[in-house]
Structure formats: C-alpha cells, structure tokens
N, CA, C and O atoms as a printed pandas DataFrame, in Angstrom:
    atom_number atom_name residue_name chain_id  residue_number  x_coord  y_coord  z_coord
0             1         N          MET        A               1   -1.612    9.195  -12.341
1             2        CA          MET        A               1   -1.961    8.954  -10.930
2             3         C          MET        A               1   -3.197    9.773  -10.563
3             4         O          MET        A               1   -3.329   10.938  -10.938
4             5         N          LYS        A               2   -4.097    9.130   -9.819
5             6        CA          LYS        A               2   -5.317    9.835   -9.397
6             7         C          LYS        A               2   -5.331    9.911   -7.877
7             8         O          LYS        A               2   -5.736    8.963   -7.205
8             9         N          GLU        A               3   -4.897   11.017   -7.351
9            10        CA          GLU        A               3   -4.877   11.166   -5.889
10           11         C          GLU        A               3   -6.287   11.294   -5.333
11           12         O          GLU        A               3   -6.537   10.966   -4.173
12           13         N          GLU        A               4   -7.203   11.770   -6.160
13           14        CA          GLU        A               4   -8.588   11.932   -5.693
14           15         C          GLU        A               4   -9.196   10.579   -5.342
15           16         O          GLU        A               4  -10.052   10.491   -4.461
16           17         N          GLU        A               5   -8.759    9.527   -6.028
17           18        CA          GLU        A               5   -9.309    8.191   -5.735
18           19         C          GLU        A               5   -8.692    7.627   -4.454
19           20         O          GLU        A               5   -9.293    6.791   -3.780
20           21         N          MET        A               6   -7.487    8.095   -4.128
21           22        CA          MET        A               6   -6.821    7.589   -2.930
22           23         C          MET        A               6   -7.388    8.236   -1.670
23           24         O          MET        A               6   -7.350    7.637   -0.595
24           25         N          LEU        A               7   -7.909    9.444   -1.792
25           26        CA          LEU        A               7   -8.457   10.133   -0.615
26           27         C          LEU        A               7   -9.586    9.327    0.028
27           28         O          LEU        A               7   -9.528    9.083    1.234
28           29         N          PRO        A               8  -10.606    8.905   -0.716
29           30        CA          PRO        A               8  -11.693    8.112   -0.129
30           31         C          PRO        A               8  -11.189    6.799    0.457
31           32         O          PRO        A               8  -11.710    6.320    1.464
32           33         N          VAL        A               9  -10.182    6.224   -0.172
33           34        CA          VAL        A               9   -9.634    4.958    0.336
34           35         C          VAL        A               9   -9.031    5.182    1.721
35           36         O          VAL        A               9   -9.244    4.383    2.633
36           37         N          GLN        A              10   -8.278    6.270    1.874
37           38        CA          GLN        A              10   -7.662    6.563    3.175
38           39         C          GLN        A              10   -8.739    6.780    4.230
39           40         O          GLN        A              10   -8.595    6.334    5.369
40           41         N          CYS        A              11   -9.811    7.459    3.858
41           42        CA          CYS        A              11  -10.902    7.714    4.810
42           43         C          CYS        A              11  -11.513    6.390    5.257
43           44         O          CYS        A              11  -11.765    6.186    6.444
44           45         N          LEU        A              12  -11.748    5.497    4.304
45           46        CA          LEU        A              12  -12.351    4.198    4.637
46           47         C          LEU        A              12  -11.429    3.421    5.572
47           48         O          LEU        A              12  -11.888    2.793    6.526
48           49         N          ILE        A              13  -10.134    3.467    5.295
49           50        CA          ILE        A              13   -9.180    2.748    6.148
50           51         C          ILE        A              13   -9.218    3.326    7.562
51           52         O          ILE        A              13   -9.228    2.589    8.547
52           53         N          GLU        A              14   -9.238    4.657    7.644
53           54        CA          GLU        A              14   -9.253    5.285    8.975
54           55         C          GLU        A              14  -10.523    4.903    9.730
55           56         O          GLU        A              14  -10.475    4.641   10.932
56           57         N          ILE        A              15  -11.642    4.871    9.040
57           58        CA          ILE        A              15  -12.914    4.503    9.680
58           59         C          ILE        A              15  -12.839    3.057   10.172
59           60         O          ILE        A              15  -13.280    2.747   11.279
60           61         N          ARG        A              16  -12.281    2.184    9.348
61           62        CA          ARG        A              16  -12.188    0.762    9.751
62           63         C          ARG        A              16  -11.291    0.636   10.971
63           64         O          ARG        A              16  -11.578   -0.147   11.876
64           65         N          VAL        A              17  -10.208    1.400   11.002
65           66        CA          VAL        A              17   -9.286    1.341   12.145
66           67         C          VAL        A              17  -10.007    1.802   13.406
67           68         O          VAL        A              17   -9.859    1.201   14.470
68           69         N          ARG        A              18  -10.780    2.862   13.282
69           70        CA          ARG        A              18  -11.509    3.373   14.468
70           71         C          ARG        A              18  -12.520    2.338   14.940
71           72         O          ARG        A              18  -12.702    2.158   16.144
72           73         N          ILE        A              19  -13.171    1.663   14.018
73           74        CA          ILE        A              19  -14.169    0.648   14.389
74           75         C          ILE        A              19  -13.471   -0.526   15.085
75           76         O          ILE        A              19  -13.948   -1.024   16.105
76           77         N          SER        A              20  -12.349   -0.957   14.528
77           78        CA          SER        A              20  -11.638   -2.096   15.118
78           79         C          SER        A              20  -11.110   -1.729   16.505
79           80         O          SER        A              20  -11.080   -2.573   17.401
80           81         N          THR        A              21  -10.694   -0.472   16.685
81           82        CA          THR        A              21  -10.184   -0.062   17.997
82           83         C          THR        A              21  -11.346    0.109   18.975
83           84         O          THR        A              21  -11.193   -0.132   20.173
84           85         N          ALA        A              22  -12.497    0.523   18.470
85           86        CA          ALA        A              22  -13.666    0.728   19.335
86           87         C          ALA        A              22  -14.109   -0.614   19.923
87           88         O          ALA        A              22  -14.521   -0.687   21.081
88           89         N          PHE        A              23  -14.021   -1.666   19.119
89           90        CA          PHE        A              23  -14.437   -2.990   19.596
90           91         C          PHE        A              23  -13.237   -3.749   20.152
91           92         O          PHE        A              23  -13.381   -4.885   20.603
C-alpha cells in the first residue's frame, strides 16, 4: 500500500469539492 499516493488524491478531491461548492 502506498499512502503517499493517496495523499495527493485526497487533496485533489478536496479542491474539486471546494470548486463545486463555490459555483
């Protein structure tokens, strides 16, 4: 398991959520 690869994925998801909520 590579948790380091999951960290960037979570960040991208959070950014997308913020963008979708902003609009």
